[in-house]
Coordinates of C-alpha atoms in Angstrom, one line a residue:
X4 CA 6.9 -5.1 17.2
X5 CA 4.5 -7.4 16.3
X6 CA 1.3 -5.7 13.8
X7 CA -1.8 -5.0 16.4
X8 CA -5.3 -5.9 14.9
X9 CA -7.2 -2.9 13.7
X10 CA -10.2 -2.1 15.3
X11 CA -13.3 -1.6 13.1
X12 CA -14.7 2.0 14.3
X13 CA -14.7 4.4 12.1
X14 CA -13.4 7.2 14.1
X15 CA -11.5 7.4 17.3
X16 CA -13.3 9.2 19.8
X17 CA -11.6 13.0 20.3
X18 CA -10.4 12.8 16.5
X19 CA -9.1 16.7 16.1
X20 CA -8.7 17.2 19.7
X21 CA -4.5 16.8 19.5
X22 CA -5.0 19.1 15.9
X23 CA -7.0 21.2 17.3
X24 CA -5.0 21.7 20.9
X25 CA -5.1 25.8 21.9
X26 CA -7.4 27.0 19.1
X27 CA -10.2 29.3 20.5
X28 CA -12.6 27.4 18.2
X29 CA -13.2 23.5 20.0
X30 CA -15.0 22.6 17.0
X31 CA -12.9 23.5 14.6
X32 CA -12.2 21.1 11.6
X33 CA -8.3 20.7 11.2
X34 CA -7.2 21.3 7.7
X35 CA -6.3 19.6 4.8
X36 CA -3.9 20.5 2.2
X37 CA -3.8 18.7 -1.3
X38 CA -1.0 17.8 -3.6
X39 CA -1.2 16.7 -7.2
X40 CA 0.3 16.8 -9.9
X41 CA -1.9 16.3 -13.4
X42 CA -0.1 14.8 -16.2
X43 CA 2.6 13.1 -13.7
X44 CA 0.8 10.8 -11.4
X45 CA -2.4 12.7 -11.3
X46 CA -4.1 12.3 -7.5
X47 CA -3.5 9.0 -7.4
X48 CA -6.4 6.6 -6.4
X49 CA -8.9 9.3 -4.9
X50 CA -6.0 10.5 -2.4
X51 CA -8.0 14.0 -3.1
X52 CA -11.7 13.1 -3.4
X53 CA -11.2 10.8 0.3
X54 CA -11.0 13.5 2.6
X55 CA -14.5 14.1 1.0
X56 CA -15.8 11.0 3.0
X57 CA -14.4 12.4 6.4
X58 CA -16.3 15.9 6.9
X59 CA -14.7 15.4 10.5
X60 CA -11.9 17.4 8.8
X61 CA -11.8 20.8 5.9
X62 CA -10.3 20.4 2.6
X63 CA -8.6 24.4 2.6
X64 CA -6.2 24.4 -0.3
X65 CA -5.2 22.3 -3.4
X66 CA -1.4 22.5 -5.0
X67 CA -1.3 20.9 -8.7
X68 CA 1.6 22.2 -11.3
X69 CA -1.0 21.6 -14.5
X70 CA -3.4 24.8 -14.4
X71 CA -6.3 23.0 -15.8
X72 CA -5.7 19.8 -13.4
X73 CA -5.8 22.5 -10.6
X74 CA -8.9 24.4 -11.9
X75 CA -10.9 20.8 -12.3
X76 CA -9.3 20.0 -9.0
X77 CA -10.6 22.9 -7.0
X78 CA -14.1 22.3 -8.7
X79 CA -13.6 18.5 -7.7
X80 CA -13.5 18.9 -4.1
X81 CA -15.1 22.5 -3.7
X82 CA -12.4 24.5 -2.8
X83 CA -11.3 28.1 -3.8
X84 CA -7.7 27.9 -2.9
X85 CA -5.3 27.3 -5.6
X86 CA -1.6 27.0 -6.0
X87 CA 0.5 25.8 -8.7
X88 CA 3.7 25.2 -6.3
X89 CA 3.4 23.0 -3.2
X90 CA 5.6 24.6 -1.5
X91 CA 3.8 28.0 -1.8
X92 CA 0.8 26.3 -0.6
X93 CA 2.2 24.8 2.3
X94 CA 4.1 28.3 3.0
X95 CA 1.2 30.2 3.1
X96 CA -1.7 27.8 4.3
X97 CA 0.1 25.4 6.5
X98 CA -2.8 23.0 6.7
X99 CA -2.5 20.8 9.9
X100 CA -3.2 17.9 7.3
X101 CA -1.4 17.0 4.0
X102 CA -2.7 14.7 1.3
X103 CA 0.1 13.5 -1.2
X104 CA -1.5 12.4 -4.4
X105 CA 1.0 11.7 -7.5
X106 CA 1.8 8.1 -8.1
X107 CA 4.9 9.1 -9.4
X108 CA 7.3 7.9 -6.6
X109 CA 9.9 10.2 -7.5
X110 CA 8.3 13.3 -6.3
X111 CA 7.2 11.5 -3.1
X112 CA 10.2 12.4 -0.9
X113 CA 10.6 16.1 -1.6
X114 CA 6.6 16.7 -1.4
X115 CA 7.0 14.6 1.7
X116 CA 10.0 16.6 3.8
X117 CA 8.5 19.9 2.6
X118 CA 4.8 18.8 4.3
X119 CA 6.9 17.5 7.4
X120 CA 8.9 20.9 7.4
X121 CA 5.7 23.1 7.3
X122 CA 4.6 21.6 10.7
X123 CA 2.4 19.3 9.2
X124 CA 0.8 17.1 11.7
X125 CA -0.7 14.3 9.4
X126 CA 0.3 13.1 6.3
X127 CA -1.7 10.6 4.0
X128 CA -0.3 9.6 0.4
X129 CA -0.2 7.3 -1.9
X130 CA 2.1 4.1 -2.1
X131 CA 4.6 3.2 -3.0
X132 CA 6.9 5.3 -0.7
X133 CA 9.5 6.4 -2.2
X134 CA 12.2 5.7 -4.4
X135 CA 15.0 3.9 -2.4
X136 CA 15.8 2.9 1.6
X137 CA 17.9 6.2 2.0
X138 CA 14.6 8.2 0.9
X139 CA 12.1 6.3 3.2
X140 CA 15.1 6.7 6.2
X141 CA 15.1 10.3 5.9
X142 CA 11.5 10.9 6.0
X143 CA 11.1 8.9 8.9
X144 CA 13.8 10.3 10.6
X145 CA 12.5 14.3 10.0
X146 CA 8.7 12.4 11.5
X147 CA 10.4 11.4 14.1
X148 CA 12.2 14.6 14.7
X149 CA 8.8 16.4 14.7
X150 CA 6.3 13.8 15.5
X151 CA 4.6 14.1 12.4
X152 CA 2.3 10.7 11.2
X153 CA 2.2 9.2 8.3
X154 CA 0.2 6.7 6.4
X155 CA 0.6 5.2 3.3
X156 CA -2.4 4.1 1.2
X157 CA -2.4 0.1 1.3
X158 CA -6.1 0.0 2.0
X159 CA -6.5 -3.6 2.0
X160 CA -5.0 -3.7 4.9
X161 CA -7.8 -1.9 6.5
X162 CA -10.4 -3.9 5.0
X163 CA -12.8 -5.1 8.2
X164 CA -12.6 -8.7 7.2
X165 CA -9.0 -8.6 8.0
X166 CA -8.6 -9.6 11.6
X167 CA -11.8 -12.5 10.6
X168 CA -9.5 -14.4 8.1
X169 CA -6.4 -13.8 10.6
X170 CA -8.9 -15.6 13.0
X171 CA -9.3 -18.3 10.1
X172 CA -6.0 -18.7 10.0
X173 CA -4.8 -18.7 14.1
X174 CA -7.9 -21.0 15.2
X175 CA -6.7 -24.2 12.1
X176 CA -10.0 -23.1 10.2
X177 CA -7.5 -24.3 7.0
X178 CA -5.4 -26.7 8.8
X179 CA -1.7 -26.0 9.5
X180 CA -1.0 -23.0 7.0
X181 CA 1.7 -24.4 4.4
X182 CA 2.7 -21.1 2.3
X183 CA 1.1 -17.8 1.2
X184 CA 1.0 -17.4 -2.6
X185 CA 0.4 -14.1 -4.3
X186 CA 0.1 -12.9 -7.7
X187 CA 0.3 -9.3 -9.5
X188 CA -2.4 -7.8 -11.8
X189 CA -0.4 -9.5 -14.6
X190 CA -1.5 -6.8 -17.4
X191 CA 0.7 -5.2 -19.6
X192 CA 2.8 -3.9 -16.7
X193 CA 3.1 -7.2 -15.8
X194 CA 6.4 -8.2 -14.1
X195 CA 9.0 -5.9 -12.5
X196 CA 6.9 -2.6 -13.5
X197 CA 3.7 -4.9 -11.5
X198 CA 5.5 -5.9 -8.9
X199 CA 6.8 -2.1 -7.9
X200 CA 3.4 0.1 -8.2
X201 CA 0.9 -2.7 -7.1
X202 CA 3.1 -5.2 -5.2
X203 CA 3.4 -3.2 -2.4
X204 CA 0.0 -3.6 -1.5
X205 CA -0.1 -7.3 -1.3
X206 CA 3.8 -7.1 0.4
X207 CA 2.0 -5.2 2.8
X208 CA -0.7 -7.8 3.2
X209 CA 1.4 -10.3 3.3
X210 CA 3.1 -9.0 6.4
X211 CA -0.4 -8.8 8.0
X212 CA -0.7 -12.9 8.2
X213 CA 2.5 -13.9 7.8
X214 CA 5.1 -11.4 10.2
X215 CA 7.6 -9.8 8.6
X216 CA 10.5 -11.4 6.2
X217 CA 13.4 -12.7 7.0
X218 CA 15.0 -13.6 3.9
X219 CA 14.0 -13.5 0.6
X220 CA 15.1 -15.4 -2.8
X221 CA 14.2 -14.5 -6.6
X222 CA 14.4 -14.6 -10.3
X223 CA 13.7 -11.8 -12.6
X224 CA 13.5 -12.5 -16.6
X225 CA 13.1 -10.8 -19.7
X226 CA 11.7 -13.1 -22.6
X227 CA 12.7 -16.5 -20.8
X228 CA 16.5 -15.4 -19.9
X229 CA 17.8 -13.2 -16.4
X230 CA 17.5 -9.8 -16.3
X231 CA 20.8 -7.7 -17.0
X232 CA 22.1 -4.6 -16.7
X233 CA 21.7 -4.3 -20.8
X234 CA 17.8 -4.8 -20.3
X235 CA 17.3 -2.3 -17.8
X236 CA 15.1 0.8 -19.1
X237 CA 13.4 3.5 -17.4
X238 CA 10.1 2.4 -15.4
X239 CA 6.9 4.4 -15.5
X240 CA 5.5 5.9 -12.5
X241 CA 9.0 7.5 -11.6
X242 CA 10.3 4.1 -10.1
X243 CA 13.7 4.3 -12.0
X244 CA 15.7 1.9 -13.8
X245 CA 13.6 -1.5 -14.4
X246 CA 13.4 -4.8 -17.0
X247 CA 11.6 -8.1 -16.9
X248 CA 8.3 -9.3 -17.5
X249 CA 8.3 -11.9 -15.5
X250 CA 9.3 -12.3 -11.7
X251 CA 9.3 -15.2 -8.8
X252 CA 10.1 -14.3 -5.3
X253 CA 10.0 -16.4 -1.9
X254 CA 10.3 -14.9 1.2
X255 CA 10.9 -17.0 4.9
X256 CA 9.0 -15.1 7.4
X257 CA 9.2 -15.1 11.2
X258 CA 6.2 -17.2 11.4
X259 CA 8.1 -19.7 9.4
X260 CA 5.6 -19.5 7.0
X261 CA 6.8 -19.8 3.3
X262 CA 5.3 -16.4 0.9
X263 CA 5.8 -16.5 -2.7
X264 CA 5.3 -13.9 -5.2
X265 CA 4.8 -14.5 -9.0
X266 CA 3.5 -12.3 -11.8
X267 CA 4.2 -12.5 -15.7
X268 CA 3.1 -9.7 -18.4
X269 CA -0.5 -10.2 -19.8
X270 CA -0.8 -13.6 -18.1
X271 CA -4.1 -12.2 -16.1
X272 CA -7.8 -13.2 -15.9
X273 CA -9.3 -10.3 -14.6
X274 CA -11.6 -11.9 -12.2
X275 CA -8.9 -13.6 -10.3
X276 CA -5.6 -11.6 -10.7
X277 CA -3.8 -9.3 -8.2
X278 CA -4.7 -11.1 -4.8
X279 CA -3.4 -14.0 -2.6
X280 CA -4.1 -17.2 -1.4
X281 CA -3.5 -18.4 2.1
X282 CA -2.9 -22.7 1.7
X283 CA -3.6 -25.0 4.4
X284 CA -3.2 -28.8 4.2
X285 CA -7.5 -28.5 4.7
X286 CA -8.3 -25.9 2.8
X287 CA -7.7 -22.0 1.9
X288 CA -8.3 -18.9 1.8
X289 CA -8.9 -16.8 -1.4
X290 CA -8.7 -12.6 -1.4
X291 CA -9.3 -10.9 -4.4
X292 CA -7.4 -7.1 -3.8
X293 CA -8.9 -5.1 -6.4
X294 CA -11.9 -3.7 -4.3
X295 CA -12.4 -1.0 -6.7
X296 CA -13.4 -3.1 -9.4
X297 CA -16.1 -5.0 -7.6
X298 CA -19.7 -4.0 -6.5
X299 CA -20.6 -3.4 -2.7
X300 CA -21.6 -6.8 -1.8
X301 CA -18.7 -8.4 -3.6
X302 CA -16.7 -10.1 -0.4
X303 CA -13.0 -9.3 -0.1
X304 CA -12.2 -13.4 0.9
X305 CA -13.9 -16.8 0.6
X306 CA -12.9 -20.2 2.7
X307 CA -12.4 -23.0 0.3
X308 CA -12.5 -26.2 2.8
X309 CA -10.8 -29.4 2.4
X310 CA -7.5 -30.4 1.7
X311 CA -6.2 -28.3 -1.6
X312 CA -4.1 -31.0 -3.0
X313 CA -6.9 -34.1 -3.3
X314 CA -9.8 -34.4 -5.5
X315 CA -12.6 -33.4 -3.7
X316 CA -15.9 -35.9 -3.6
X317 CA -18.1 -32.7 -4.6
X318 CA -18.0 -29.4 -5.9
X319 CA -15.7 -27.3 -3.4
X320 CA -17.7 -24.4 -1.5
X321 CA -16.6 -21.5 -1.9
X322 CA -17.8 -19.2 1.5
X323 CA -17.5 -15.9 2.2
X324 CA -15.3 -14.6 5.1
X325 CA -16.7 -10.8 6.3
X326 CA -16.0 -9.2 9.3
X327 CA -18.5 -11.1 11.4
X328 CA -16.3 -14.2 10.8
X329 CA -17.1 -17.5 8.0
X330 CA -20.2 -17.8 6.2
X331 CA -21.6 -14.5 8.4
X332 CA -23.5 -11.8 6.8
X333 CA -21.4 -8.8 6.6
X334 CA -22.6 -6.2 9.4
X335 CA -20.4 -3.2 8.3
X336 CA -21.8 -1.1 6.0
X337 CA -20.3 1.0 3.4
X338 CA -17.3 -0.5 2.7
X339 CA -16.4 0.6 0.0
X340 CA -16.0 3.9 1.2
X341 CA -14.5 2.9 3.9
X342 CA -11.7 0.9 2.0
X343 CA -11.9 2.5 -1.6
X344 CA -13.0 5.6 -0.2
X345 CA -10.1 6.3 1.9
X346 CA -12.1 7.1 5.0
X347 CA -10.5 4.1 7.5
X348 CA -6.9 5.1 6.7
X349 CA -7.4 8.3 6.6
X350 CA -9.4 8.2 10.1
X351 CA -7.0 6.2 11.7
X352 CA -4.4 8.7 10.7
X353 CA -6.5 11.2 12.6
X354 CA -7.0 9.1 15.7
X355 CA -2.9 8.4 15.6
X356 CA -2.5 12.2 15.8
X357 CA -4.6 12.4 18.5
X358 CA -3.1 9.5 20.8
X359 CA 0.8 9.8 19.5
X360 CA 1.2 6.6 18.0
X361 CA 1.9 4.9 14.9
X362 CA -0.6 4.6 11.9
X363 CA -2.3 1.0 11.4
X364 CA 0.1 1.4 7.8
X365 CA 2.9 4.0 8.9
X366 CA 6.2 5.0 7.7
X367 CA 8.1 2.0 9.2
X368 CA 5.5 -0.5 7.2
X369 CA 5.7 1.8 4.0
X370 CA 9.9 1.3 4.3
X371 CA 9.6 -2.3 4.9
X372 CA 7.3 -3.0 1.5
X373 CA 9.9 -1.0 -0.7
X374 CA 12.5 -3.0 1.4
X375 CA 10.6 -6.5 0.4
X376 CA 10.7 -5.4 -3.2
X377 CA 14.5 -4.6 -3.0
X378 CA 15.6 -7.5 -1.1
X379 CA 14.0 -9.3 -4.6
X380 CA 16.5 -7.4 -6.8
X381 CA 19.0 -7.8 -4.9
X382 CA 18.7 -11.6 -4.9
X383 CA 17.9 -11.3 -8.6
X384 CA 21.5 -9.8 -8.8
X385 CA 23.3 -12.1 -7.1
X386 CA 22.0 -14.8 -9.1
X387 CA 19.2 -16.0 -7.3
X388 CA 21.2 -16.2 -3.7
X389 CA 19.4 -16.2 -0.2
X390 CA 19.5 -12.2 0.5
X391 CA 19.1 -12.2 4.6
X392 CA 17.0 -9.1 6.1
X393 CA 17.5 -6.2 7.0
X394 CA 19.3 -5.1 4.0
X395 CA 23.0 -3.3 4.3
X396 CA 22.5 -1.6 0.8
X397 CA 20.1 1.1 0.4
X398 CA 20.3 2.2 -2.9
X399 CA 18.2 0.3 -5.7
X400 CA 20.0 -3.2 -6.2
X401 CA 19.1 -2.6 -10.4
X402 CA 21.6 0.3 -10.4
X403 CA 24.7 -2.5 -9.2
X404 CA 24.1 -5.1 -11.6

């Protein structure tokens, strides 16, 4: 199934109605449980203070293992509930709502199942999803089960100028789109590590313009030579066995358009890493991914015009693509808590409770991102061979080599 544009309210009208189906109260706020964990992925990026920015629902209870990341937590998001086991919290609260903050990936499918278990309608959490395919098949097998929703925290995704620069894109504003290049933050986690924990959100991106892979081809090296099984270590974050600092990926994609993925350690300039850049033969498109890191009015894409491979008679103009379409002033305000802030994702979430459908960024698009970043090692072990999708083996490819 094709990915449907995202509409740009901010809230689906009857949002709670489906949460809040045979309570005596017809106002009532559904409820929100959260789940840390200080010291071991923390609340991930504001997975906690979002629901803050959506007083449509009531933050009840908070779960965190670290007492004083629980104490500053409660005092955080002004809340008197406190548990230092999940599953206690879930047990005894069973908030209609669950919020799944570590970015350690290897707590993700336990905290996951026992939110699914409680009778959780709604789960939001932060990416990646979890450690392997087998993982990400058996959570969306027990949401399927219950009818559960998930939605995974690739915000970019969301942004409002999203369906503008897809319009760029369908209507030749760049010419006959060549290939999609992307690029990791390229710090000190550059590489593998970079391409697990932040990857994923411009795999998912990707898969926005592009359609989903097909096949996929890579290299993965450590100091100039392939990865082996000798170089592997243990990743941070909880995303297992890992080694390289320095990765290349391409991926064919059903739109026949080419996507490539590069990143090498400390290679960044901070301005311009972790983003993409959409090539037409007369021009391209530019998006910079790291909204957190740039003020309000800062644009998420610009047009560049003109063909990118011919020197150009003047200086190339850069112009902004917003929601309103190319050069436009943007009409949406507060983006950034919209997009940072958690509030779209997290209201879409709501509205796919409420209608019994799939989040804009669901389980199924969570699964295919960890797929797209397995189908790389598995190429990578076979030696840079053309790895056809969907992939037979669900275990990490690292573990085989």
């Amino acid at each position: 199934m094709k990915r449907r544009s995202f509409l740009c309210s901010t809230l689906a009208a009857g949002v709670g109605a489906a949460l809040a189906k045979g309570s005596a109260a017809p106002g009532r706020r559904p409820t929100v449980g959260i789940i840390g964990h200080t010291g071991r992925g923390d609340y991930g990026h504001g997975i906690d203070t979002g629901w803050l920015n959506v007083p449509e629902t009531e933050i009840v209870a908070v779960a965190d293992a670290h007492e004083k990341g629980l104490e500053a937590a409660l005092k955080r998001l002004g809340v008197d509930r406190g548990f230092a086991d999940y599953h206690e919290m879930l047990r005894t609260v069973r908030p209609e709502l669950v919020a799944i903050g570590p970015r350690h990936i290897d707590q993700h499918h336990d905290m996951l199942m026992a939110a699914i278990r409680s009778g959780a309608k709604g789960i939001y959490m932060e990416k990646p999803f979890c450690r392997d395919l087998a993982e990400c098949d058996a959570v969306i097998a027990a949401l399927e089960e219950t009818g559960a929703k998930l939605t995974i925290s690739h915000r970019t995704g969301y942004h409002p100028a999203v369906p503008a620069i897809k319009q760029v894109m369908e209507s030749g504003g760049i010419g006959k789109v060549l290939e999609i290049r992307m690029r990791g933050k390229e710090d000190k986690r550059g590489g593998l590590q970079d391409f697990w924990v932040l990857g994923t959100h411009l795999l998912n991106l990707s898969v926005i313009f592009a359609g989903k892979p097909t096949a996929c081809q890579a290299t993965i090296l450590q100091n100039g030579l392939p990865v082996t099984k000798g170089d592997l270590t243990e990743g941070q974050e909880g995303i297992g066995p890992i080694a390289g600092d320095e990765i290349h990926v391409r991926y064919e994609t059903e739109s026949g358009i080419p996507v490539f993925y590069d990143g090498l350690r400390e290679a960044n300039v901070k301005e311009a890493s972790f983003g993409m850049q959409i090539i037409g033969n007369n021009g391209l498109i530019d998006i910079r991914c790291s909204v957190e890191d740039y003020p309000e009015s800062q644009p998420l894409a610009h047009l560049v015009p003109g063909c990118p491979h011919s020197p150009p008679q003047s200086p190339r103009e850069w112009i902004p693509i917003t929601s309103a379409g190319v050069g436009k002033p943007e009409p949406v305000s507060g983006i950034l808590k919209l997009i940072r802030g958690h509030r779209k994702p997290i209201t879409d979430l709501l509205a796919a409770v409420d209608e019994d459908r799939q989040p804009f960024c669901g389980a199924r698009d969570g699964r295919l991102a960890i797929e797209m970043v397995f189908a790389a090692f598995e190429s990578h072990r076979r030696h840079g061979a053309r790895v056809e999708f969907p992939l037979t083996e669900k275990r990490n490819p690292l573990l085989l080599l």
